[in-house]
Short mmCIF file of N, CA and C in Angstrom, two decimals:
data_model
loop_
_atom_site.label_atom_id
_atom_site.label_comp_id
_atom_site.label_asym_id
_atom_site.label_seq_id
_atom_site.Cartn_x
_atom_site.Cartn_y
_atom_site.Cartn_z
N MET F 1 38.16 -57.47 88.95
CA MET F 1 38.31 -57.43 90.40
C MET F 1 37.25 -58.35 90.98
N ASP F 2 37.61 -59.20 91.94
CA ASP F 2 36.63 -60.12 92.49
C ASP F 2 35.77 -59.42 93.53
N PHE F 3 34.66 -60.04 93.87
CA PHE F 3 33.67 -59.44 94.74
C PHE F 3 34.23 -59.15 96.12
N GLY F 4 35.04 -60.01 96.68
CA GLY F 4 35.60 -59.81 98.01
C GLY F 4 36.45 -58.56 98.10
N LYS F 5 37.32 -58.35 97.11
CA LYS F 5 38.18 -57.17 97.11
C LYS F 5 37.36 -55.90 96.94
N LEU F 6 36.35 -55.96 96.07
CA LEU F 6 35.48 -54.82 95.86
C LEU F 6 34.72 -54.50 97.14
N PHE F 7 34.24 -55.52 97.82
CA PHE F 7 33.51 -55.33 99.06
C PHE F 7 34.40 -54.67 100.11
N LEU F 8 35.66 -55.12 100.24
CA LEU F 8 36.57 -54.52 101.22
C LEU F 8 36.85 -53.06 100.91
N LYS F 9 36.96 -52.72 99.64
CA LYS F 9 37.17 -51.32 99.27
C LYS F 9 35.96 -50.47 99.64
N ILE F 10 34.77 -50.99 99.42
CA ILE F 10 33.55 -50.26 99.76
C ILE F 10 33.47 -50.05 101.27
N VAL F 11 33.82 -51.08 102.04
CA VAL F 11 33.82 -50.97 103.49
C VAL F 11 34.81 -49.90 103.94
N ASP F 12 36.00 -49.87 103.34
CA ASP F 12 37.01 -48.87 103.69
C ASP F 12 36.51 -47.45 103.41
N VAL F 13 35.86 -47.26 102.27
CA VAL F 13 35.33 -45.94 101.92
C VAL F 13 34.25 -45.53 102.92
N ALA F 14 33.39 -46.48 103.29
CA ALA F 14 32.33 -46.19 104.26
C ALA F 14 32.93 -45.81 105.62
N LYS F 15 33.97 -46.54 106.06
CA LYS F 15 34.63 -46.22 107.33
C LYS F 15 35.23 -44.82 107.29
N ASP F 16 35.90 -44.49 106.17
CA ASP F 16 36.49 -43.16 106.03
C ASP F 16 35.41 -42.08 106.10
N TYR F 17 34.27 -42.31 105.46
CA TYR F 17 33.18 -41.34 105.47
C TYR F 17 32.64 -41.16 106.89
N ILE F 18 32.43 -42.25 107.60
CA ILE F 18 31.91 -42.18 108.97
C ILE F 18 32.89 -41.45 109.87
N GLU F 19 34.18 -41.77 109.74
CA GLU F 19 35.19 -41.11 110.57
C GLU F 19 35.26 -39.62 110.26
N SER F 20 35.16 -39.24 109.00
CA SER F 20 35.21 -37.82 108.66
C SER F 20 33.97 -37.10 109.17
N SER F 21 32.81 -37.77 109.14
CA SER F 21 31.59 -37.17 109.67
C SER F 21 31.70 -36.95 111.17
N LYS F 22 32.27 -37.91 111.89
CA LYS F 22 32.46 -37.78 113.34
C LYS F 22 33.43 -36.65 113.65
N SER F 23 34.49 -36.55 112.88
CA SER F 23 35.51 -35.53 113.18
C SER F 23 34.96 -34.13 112.95
N GLU F 24 34.02 -33.96 112.03
CA GLU F 24 33.41 -32.65 111.81
C GLU F 24 32.47 -32.28 112.96
N ALA F 25 31.85 -33.29 113.57
CA ALA F 25 30.89 -33.03 114.65
C ALA F 25 31.57 -32.83 116.00
N GLN F 26 32.77 -33.32 116.19
CA GLN F 26 33.46 -33.23 117.48
C GLN F 26 34.73 -32.42 117.33
N PRO F 27 35.22 -31.88 118.48
CA PRO F 27 36.50 -31.19 118.42
C PRO F 27 37.60 -32.17 118.00
N ALA F 28 38.64 -31.64 117.40
CA ALA F 28 39.73 -32.47 116.89
C ALA F 28 40.38 -33.26 118.01
N GLN F 29 40.53 -34.55 117.80
CA GLN F 29 41.21 -35.45 118.74
C GLN F 29 42.15 -36.31 117.93
N GLN F 30 43.16 -36.77 118.60
CA GLN F 30 44.07 -37.68 117.90
C GLN F 30 43.44 -39.07 117.92
N VAL F 31 43.19 -39.58 116.73
CA VAL F 31 42.53 -40.86 116.58
C VAL F 31 43.51 -41.85 115.99
N ARG F 32 43.59 -43.01 116.61
CA ARG F 32 44.44 -44.08 116.08
C ARG F 32 43.59 -44.93 115.16
N ARG F 33 43.93 -44.94 113.90
CA ARG F 33 43.16 -45.68 112.92
C ARG F 33 43.73 -47.08 112.72
N GLU F 34 42.82 -47.99 112.43
CA GLU F 34 43.22 -49.35 112.10
C GLU F 34 43.77 -49.34 110.67
N PRO F 35 44.72 -50.20 110.36
CA PRO F 35 45.20 -50.25 108.98
C PRO F 35 44.07 -50.66 108.04
N ARG F 36 43.98 -49.99 106.92
CA ARG F 36 42.95 -50.32 105.95
C ARG F 36 43.32 -51.58 105.19
N ALA F 37 42.33 -52.14 104.51
CA ALA F 37 42.55 -53.38 103.76
C ALA F 37 43.68 -53.21 102.74
N ALA F 38 43.79 -52.03 102.16
CA ALA F 38 44.84 -51.80 101.16
C ALA F 38 46.23 -51.82 101.80
N ASP F 39 46.30 -51.51 103.10
CA ASP F 39 47.58 -51.51 103.81
C ASP F 39 48.00 -52.89 104.28
N ARG F 40 47.01 -53.79 104.38
CA ARG F 40 47.30 -55.15 104.86
C ARG F 40 47.86 -55.99 103.72
N PRO F 41 48.71 -56.97 104.06
CA PRO F 41 49.21 -57.83 102.98
C PRO F 41 48.07 -58.67 102.41
N ALA F 42 48.04 -58.81 101.12
CA ALA F 42 47.00 -59.58 100.46
C ALA F 42 47.20 -61.07 100.70
N GLU F 43 46.08 -61.77 100.94
CA GLU F 43 46.16 -63.21 101.11
C GLU F 43 46.34 -63.86 99.74
N ARG F 44 47.17 -64.87 99.70
CA ARG F 44 47.40 -65.58 98.45
C ARG F 44 46.21 -66.52 98.22
N GLU F 45 45.70 -66.49 97.00
CA GLU F 45 44.60 -67.37 96.67
C GLU F 45 45.11 -68.79 96.49
N ARG F 46 44.31 -69.75 96.94
CA ARG F 46 44.70 -71.16 96.82
C ARG F 46 44.34 -71.69 95.43
N THR F 47 45.12 -72.64 94.99
CA THR F 47 44.82 -73.31 93.73
C THR F 47 43.76 -74.38 93.99
N ASP F 48 43.19 -74.93 92.92
CA ASP F 48 42.21 -76.00 93.07
C ASP F 48 42.81 -77.19 93.82
N ALA F 49 44.04 -77.53 93.50
CA ALA F 49 44.71 -78.66 94.17
C ALA F 49 44.90 -78.38 95.66
N GLU F 50 45.23 -77.14 96.01
CA GLU F 50 45.40 -76.78 97.42
C GLU F 50 44.07 -76.84 98.17
N TRP F 51 42.99 -76.40 97.52
CA TRP F 51 41.67 -76.50 98.15
C TRP F 51 41.29 -77.96 98.36
N GLU F 52 41.53 -78.79 97.36
CA GLU F 52 41.20 -80.20 97.50
C GLU F 52 42.01 -80.85 98.62
N ALA F 53 43.28 -80.52 98.73
CA ALA F 53 44.12 -81.06 99.80
C ALA F 53 43.62 -80.59 101.17
N PHE F 54 43.23 -79.33 101.26
CA PHE F 54 42.70 -78.76 102.51
C PHE F 54 41.45 -79.51 102.94
N PHE F 55 40.51 -79.72 102.02
CA PHE F 55 39.28 -80.42 102.36
C PHE F 55 39.53 -81.90 102.61
N ARG F 56 40.42 -82.51 101.85
CA ARG F 56 40.76 -83.92 102.04
C ARG F 56 41.27 -84.14 103.46
N ASP F 57 42.17 -83.26 103.91
CA ASP F 57 42.73 -83.35 105.27
C ASP F 57 41.62 -83.22 106.31
N ILE F 58 40.73 -82.27 106.13
CA ILE F 58 39.62 -82.08 107.09
C ILE F 58 38.73 -83.31 107.12
N LEU F 59 38.34 -83.81 105.96
CA LEU F 59 37.44 -84.96 105.91
C LEU F 59 38.06 -86.20 106.54
N ARG F 60 39.32 -86.41 106.29
CA ARG F 60 39.97 -87.62 106.83
C ARG F 60 40.26 -87.50 108.32
N SER F 61 40.63 -86.31 108.80
CA SER F 61 40.99 -86.16 110.21
C SER F 61 39.77 -85.92 111.10
N GLU F 62 38.78 -85.18 110.62
CA GLU F 62 37.62 -84.83 111.45
C GLU F 62 36.46 -85.82 111.33
N PHE F 63 36.44 -86.61 110.26
CA PHE F 63 35.36 -87.55 110.03
C PHE F 63 35.93 -88.94 109.72
N PRO F 64 36.70 -89.50 110.67
CA PRO F 64 37.40 -90.77 110.40
C PRO F 64 36.47 -91.97 110.23
N SER F 65 35.21 -91.86 110.68
CA SER F 65 34.30 -92.99 110.53
C SER F 65 33.74 -93.12 109.11
N TYR F 66 34.05 -92.14 108.27
CA TYR F 66 33.59 -92.16 106.88
C TYR F 66 34.75 -92.44 105.94
N ALA F 67 34.48 -93.24 104.91
CA ALA F 67 35.44 -93.40 103.82
C ALA F 67 35.24 -92.22 102.88
N VAL F 68 36.33 -91.72 102.31
CA VAL F 68 36.26 -90.55 101.44
C VAL F 68 36.65 -90.96 100.02
N ARG F 69 35.76 -90.73 99.07
CA ARG F 69 36.06 -90.94 97.65
C ARG F 69 36.14 -89.58 96.98
N GLU F 70 37.00 -89.44 95.99
CA GLU F 70 37.20 -88.16 95.33
C GLU F 70 36.81 -88.23 93.86
N LYS F 71 36.34 -87.08 93.36
CA LYS F 71 35.97 -86.91 91.96
C LYS F 71 35.10 -88.07 91.46
N VAL F 72 33.97 -88.23 92.13
CA VAL F 72 33.05 -89.33 91.85
C VAL F 72 32.03 -88.87 90.82
N ALA F 73 31.92 -89.61 89.73
CA ALA F 73 30.95 -89.28 88.69
C ALA F 73 29.53 -89.43 89.23
N VAL F 74 28.64 -88.59 88.79
CA VAL F 74 27.24 -88.65 89.23
C VAL F 74 26.67 -90.04 88.96
N THR F 75 27.02 -90.62 87.84
CA THR F 75 26.48 -91.94 87.48
C THR F 75 27.00 -93.05 88.39
N ASP F 76 28.13 -92.84 89.07
CA ASP F 76 28.60 -93.84 90.05
C ASP F 76 27.62 -93.98 91.20
N LEU F 77 26.91 -92.91 91.51
CA LEU F 77 25.92 -92.96 92.59
C LEU F 77 24.51 -93.18 92.05
N ALA F 78 24.17 -92.48 90.98
CA ALA F 78 22.80 -92.53 90.46
C ALA F 78 22.60 -93.67 89.46
N GLY F 79 23.69 -94.20 88.92
CA GLY F 79 23.59 -95.21 87.88
C GLY F 79 23.23 -94.55 86.56
N PHE F 80 23.10 -95.35 85.53
CA PHE F 80 22.72 -94.82 84.23
C PHE F 80 21.20 -94.80 84.19
N VAL F 81 20.64 -93.76 84.76
CA VAL F 81 19.19 -93.66 84.91
C VAL F 81 18.54 -93.34 83.58
N SER F 82 17.36 -93.92 83.37
CA SER F 82 16.66 -93.65 82.12
C SER F 82 15.75 -92.44 82.26
N ASP F 83 15.37 -92.08 83.49
CA ASP F 83 14.53 -90.90 83.63
C ASP F 83 15.39 -89.65 83.53
N GLU F 84 14.99 -88.76 82.69
CA GLU F 84 15.72 -87.52 82.49
C GLU F 84 14.98 -86.44 83.28
N ALA F 85 15.67 -85.75 84.16
CA ALA F 85 15.03 -84.78 85.04
C ALA F 85 14.95 -83.43 84.38
N GLN F 86 13.83 -82.78 84.53
CA GLN F 86 13.66 -81.43 84.02
C GLN F 86 14.05 -80.44 85.11
N LEU F 87 15.06 -79.63 84.85
CA LEU F 87 15.56 -78.70 85.86
C LEU F 87 14.81 -77.37 85.85
N TYR F 88 14.32 -76.96 84.71
CA TYR F 88 13.74 -75.63 84.61
C TYR F 88 12.26 -75.73 84.22
N ALA F 89 11.41 -75.20 85.04
CA ALA F 89 9.97 -75.21 84.74
C ALA F 89 9.69 -74.34 83.52
N THR F 90 10.54 -73.34 83.31
CA THR F 90 10.34 -72.44 82.18
C THR F 90 10.76 -73.07 80.85
N ARG F 91 11.49 -74.17 80.91
CA ARG F 91 11.94 -74.86 79.69
C ARG F 91 11.56 -76.34 79.78
N PRO F 92 10.28 -76.67 79.69
CA PRO F 92 9.86 -78.06 79.94
C PRO F 92 10.43 -79.08 78.98
N LYS F 93 10.85 -78.66 77.80
CA LYS F 93 11.40 -79.62 76.84
C LYS F 93 12.91 -79.83 77.00
N GLN F 94 13.53 -79.01 77.87
CA GLN F 94 14.98 -79.14 78.07
C GLN F 94 15.23 -80.12 79.22
N VAL F 95 15.93 -81.19 78.93
CA VAL F 95 16.16 -82.23 79.94
C VAL F 95 17.66 -82.47 80.10
N TYR F 96 18.02 -82.98 81.24
CA TYR F 96 19.42 -83.22 81.55
C TYR F 96 19.58 -84.63 82.10
N LYS F 97 20.63 -85.29 81.67
CA LYS F 97 20.90 -86.66 82.10
C LYS F 97 21.98 -86.66 83.19
N ALA F 98 22.00 -87.72 83.99
CA ALA F 98 22.96 -87.81 85.10
C ALA F 98 24.40 -87.72 84.62
N GLU F 99 24.69 -88.30 83.45
CA GLU F 99 26.08 -88.30 82.98
C GLU F 99 26.55 -86.91 82.59
N TRP F 100 25.65 -85.94 82.54
CA TRP F 100 26.04 -84.56 82.23
C TRP F 100 26.42 -83.78 83.48
N GLY F 101 26.32 -84.39 84.63
CA GLY F 101 26.58 -83.70 85.89
C GLY F 101 28.06 -83.53 86.20
N GLN F 102 28.37 -82.50 87.00
CA GLN F 102 29.73 -82.25 87.48
C GLN F 102 30.10 -83.36 88.46
N PRO F 103 31.26 -84.00 88.32
CA PRO F 103 31.65 -85.03 89.29
C PRO F 103 31.69 -84.44 90.71
N TYR F 104 31.24 -85.23 91.68
CA TYR F 104 31.26 -84.78 93.08
C TYR F 104 32.72 -84.70 93.52
N THR F 105 33.11 -83.61 94.14
CA THR F 105 34.50 -83.44 94.57
C THR F 105 34.84 -84.51 95.60
N PHE F 106 33.97 -84.70 96.58
CA PHE F 106 34.16 -85.73 97.61
C PHE F 106 32.82 -86.39 97.91
N VAL F 107 32.86 -87.69 98.18
CA VAL F 107 31.69 -88.42 98.65
C VAL F 107 32.08 -89.09 99.96
N LEU F 108 31.28 -88.87 100.99
CA LEU F 108 31.50 -89.52 102.29
C LEU F 108 30.65 -90.78 102.32
N GLU F 109 31.29 -91.91 102.64
CA GLU F 109 30.59 -93.19 102.66
C GLU F 109 30.75 -93.87 104.00
N SER F 110 29.72 -94.61 104.37
CA SER F 110 29.76 -95.40 105.60
C SER F 110 29.02 -96.70 105.32
N GLY F 111 29.62 -97.80 105.69
CA GLY F 111 29.00 -99.10 105.44
C GLY F 111 28.79 -99.39 103.97
N GLY F 112 29.65 -98.85 103.13
CA GLY F 112 29.56 -99.08 101.69
C GLY F 112 28.51 -98.25 100.97
N ALA F 113 27.83 -97.37 101.69
CA ALA F 113 26.81 -96.53 101.07
C ALA F 113 27.18 -95.06 101.21
N ALA F 114 26.86 -94.29 100.20
CA ALA F 114 27.12 -92.85 100.23
C ALA F 114 26.22 -92.20 101.28
N LYS F 115 26.79 -91.27 102.05
CA LYS F 115 26.05 -90.56 103.10
C LYS F 115 25.95 -89.07 102.83
N ALA F 116 26.89 -88.50 102.08
CA ALA F 116 26.87 -87.07 101.75
C ALA F 116 27.85 -86.80 100.64
N VAL F 117 27.62 -85.69 99.92
CA VAL F 117 28.58 -85.24 98.90
C VAL F 117 29.05 -83.84 99.27
N VAL F 118 30.32 -83.58 98.99
CA VAL F 118 30.92 -82.26 99.22
C VAL F 118 31.41 -81.76 97.87
N MET F 119 30.93 -80.56 97.51
CA MET F 119 31.30 -79.97 96.22
C MET F 119 32.07 -78.69 96.45
N LEU F 120 33.16 -78.52 95.71
CA LEU F 120 33.91 -77.29 95.71
C LEU F 120 33.68 -76.61 94.37
N GLY F 121 33.51 -75.30 94.38
CA GLY F 121 33.29 -74.58 93.14
C GLY F 121 33.74 -73.14 93.25
N LYS F 122 34.09 -72.58 92.11
CA LYS F 122 34.50 -71.17 92.06
C LYS F 122 33.29 -70.32 91.75
N GLY F 123 33.29 -69.11 92.26
CA GLY F 123 32.17 -68.22 92.00
C GLY F 123 30.90 -68.84 92.52
N HIS F 124 29.82 -68.55 91.86
CA HIS F 124 28.56 -69.15 92.25
C HIS F 124 28.18 -70.24 91.26
N SER F 125 29.16 -71.07 90.95
CA SER F 125 28.97 -72.13 89.97
C SER F 125 27.88 -73.10 90.41
N HIS F 126 27.69 -73.25 91.71
CA HIS F 126 26.67 -74.17 92.20
C HIS F 126 25.27 -73.67 91.86
N ASP F 127 25.13 -72.37 91.68
CA ASP F 127 23.82 -71.79 91.42
C ASP F 127 23.53 -71.60 89.94
N GLU F 128 24.56 -71.58 89.10
CA GLU F 128 24.39 -71.20 87.71
C GLU F 128 24.75 -72.29 86.71
N ASN F 129 25.81 -73.01 86.95
CA ASN F 129 26.34 -73.97 85.99
C ASN F 129 25.45 -75.21 85.93
N VAL F 130 25.04 -75.58 84.74
CA VAL F 130 24.14 -76.72 84.57
C VAL F 130 24.75 -78.01 85.12
N LYS F 131 26.06 -78.20 84.96
CA LYS F 131 26.70 -79.41 85.47
C LYS F 131 26.50 -79.54 86.99
N TYR F 132 26.64 -78.41 87.71
CA TYR F 132 26.45 -78.43 89.16
C TYR F 132 24.97 -78.64 89.51
N LEU F 133 24.08 -78.05 88.70
CA LEU F 133 22.66 -78.23 88.95
C LEU F 133 22.25 -79.69 88.79
N VAL F 134 22.78 -80.34 87.78
CA VAL F 134 22.49 -81.76 87.57
C VAL F 134 23.04 -82.59 88.74
N ALA F 135 24.27 -82.31 89.15
CA ALA F 135 24.86 -83.04 90.28
C ALA F 135 24.04 -82.85 91.55
N ARG F 136 23.63 -81.60 91.80
CA ARG F 136 22.82 -81.32 93.00
C ARG F 136 21.48 -82.04 92.94
N MET F 137 20.84 -82.01 91.78
CA MET F 137 19.54 -82.62 91.62
C MET F 137 19.61 -84.13 91.88
N TYR F 138 20.64 -84.78 91.36
CA TYR F 138 20.74 -86.23 91.58
C TYR F 138 21.12 -86.56 93.03
N ALA F 139 21.87 -85.70 93.70
CA ALA F 139 22.14 -85.91 95.12
C ALA F 139 20.82 -85.83 95.90
N GLU F 140 19.98 -84.86 95.55
CA GLU F 140 18.68 -84.74 96.20
C GLU F 140 17.80 -85.95 95.92
N LYS F 141 17.82 -86.45 94.67
CA LYS F 141 17.02 -87.64 94.33
C LYS F 141 17.47 -88.85 95.14
N LEU F 142 18.76 -88.89 95.49
CA LEU F 142 19.30 -90.00 96.27
C LEU F 142 19.23 -89.74 97.78
N ASN F 143 18.61 -88.62 98.16
CA ASN F 143 18.50 -88.22 99.58
C ASN F 143 19.85 -88.05 100.24
N LEU F 144 20.82 -87.52 99.49
CA LEU F 144 22.15 -87.27 100.04
C LEU F 144 22.32 -85.77 100.30
N PRO F 145 22.84 -85.41 101.46
CA PRO F 145 23.14 -83.99 101.67
C PRO F 145 24.16 -83.52 100.64
N TYR F 146 23.88 -82.38 100.03
CA TYR F 146 24.77 -81.77 99.03
C TYR F 146 25.39 -80.56 99.72
N ILE F 147 26.66 -80.68 100.09
CA ILE F 147 27.33 -79.64 100.87
C ILE F 147 28.30 -78.92 99.94
N ASN F 148 27.95 -77.68 99.59
CA ASN F 148 28.79 -76.95 98.64
C ASN F 148 29.60 -75.87 99.35
N PHE F 149 30.79 -75.63 98.85
CA PHE F 149 31.68 -74.60 99.36
C PHE F 149 32.21 -73.80 98.19
N TYR F 150 32.21 -72.47 98.34
CA TYR F 150 32.76 -71.58 97.32
C TYR F 150 34.23 -71.34 97.64
N THR F 151 35.09 -71.61 96.70
CA THR F 151 36.53 -71.49 96.96
C THR F 151 37.04 -70.06 96.95
N GLN F 152 36.21 -69.09 96.63
CA GLN F 152 36.66 -67.71 96.73
C GLN F 152 36.43 -67.18 98.16
N MET F 153 35.78 -67.98 99.00
CA MET F 153 35.52 -67.60 100.39
C MET F 153 36.64 -68.16 101.28
N PRO F 154 36.76 -67.63 102.52
CA PRO F 154 37.87 -68.07 103.38
C PRO F 154 37.80 -69.55 103.76
N ASN F 155 36.61 -70.09 104.03
CA ASN F 155 36.45 -71.51 104.40
C ASN F 155 37.43 -71.92 105.50
N GLU F 156 37.35 -71.24 106.62
CA GLU F 156 38.22 -71.60 107.75
C GLU F 156 37.84 -72.97 108.26
N ARG F 157 38.81 -73.66 108.80
CA ARG F 157 38.65 -75.05 109.22
C ARG F 157 37.43 -75.26 110.12
N ALA F 158 37.27 -74.43 111.14
CA ALA F 158 36.15 -74.58 112.08
C ALA F 158 34.81 -74.45 111.37
N TYR F 159 34.73 -73.53 110.43
CA TYR F 159 33.50 -73.33 109.66
C TYR F 159 33.19 -74.57 108.82
N VAL F 160 34.19 -75.09 108.13
CA VAL F 160 34.00 -76.25 107.26
C VAL F 160 33.55 -77.45 108.08
N VAL F 161 34.23 -77.71 109.20
CA VAL F 161 33.89 -78.85 110.05
C VAL F 161 32.47 -78.71 110.59
N GLY F 162 32.14 -77.52 111.09
CA GLY F 162 30.81 -77.29 111.65
C GLY F 162 29.71 -77.46 110.61
N ARG F 163 29.95 -76.96 109.44
CA ARG F 163 28.94 -77.04 108.38
C ARG F 163 28.72 -78.48 107.93
N ILE F 164 29.79 -79.25 107.79
CA ILE F 164 29.65 -80.65 107.38
C ILE F 164 28.95 -81.44 108.48
N ARG F 165 29.32 -81.20 109.74
CA ARG F 165 28.64 -81.90 110.86
C ARG F 165 27.15 -81.62 110.87
N LYS F 166 26.78 -80.36 110.60
CA LYS F 166 25.37 -79.98 110.59
C LYS F 166 24.60 -80.80 109.55
N PHE F 167 25.19 -81.00 108.39
CA PHE F 167 24.52 -81.76 107.33
C PHE F 167 24.49 -83.26 107.64
N LEU F 168 25.49 -83.77 108.33
CA LEU F 168 25.56 -85.20 108.60
C LEU F 168 24.64 -85.62 109.75
N ASN F 169 24.28 -84.68 110.60
CA ASN F 169 23.42 -85.01 111.75
C ASN F 169 21.96 -84.90 111.41
#
């Protein structure tokens, strides 16, 4: 069961508990309840291709002054760097090279230069997966905003646009 569904179930149980506590403290009244999450139709999860199309549309329509490149290898931006970056202070002998990084889902460019990277990932892959850590580290080395989005979250259009604008300004 994913975290979102589990969270909604916990919220429903908490609401039921609060409502039952109120009903014990007050005389019986007819209460109109909102439909619970289990009663609502489940939202269909998007595929990776659908998420990419959704973000591609937003980037092209909301940020027309930027060129959009997709699935860009870390080495396309960082080059074949000879310095190997140490990601973990606790493991000083463990090093990671740019070519080991997760390709950037989208790169926004202006005037032939990269201005920001947008990464899509499932779960908390941006926080745990070494490939994402390498990609993030090299974006930081290049002074590029690294804008990550979790695809298990709703990512409504207004939120995505606002968040990208915040990083670009």
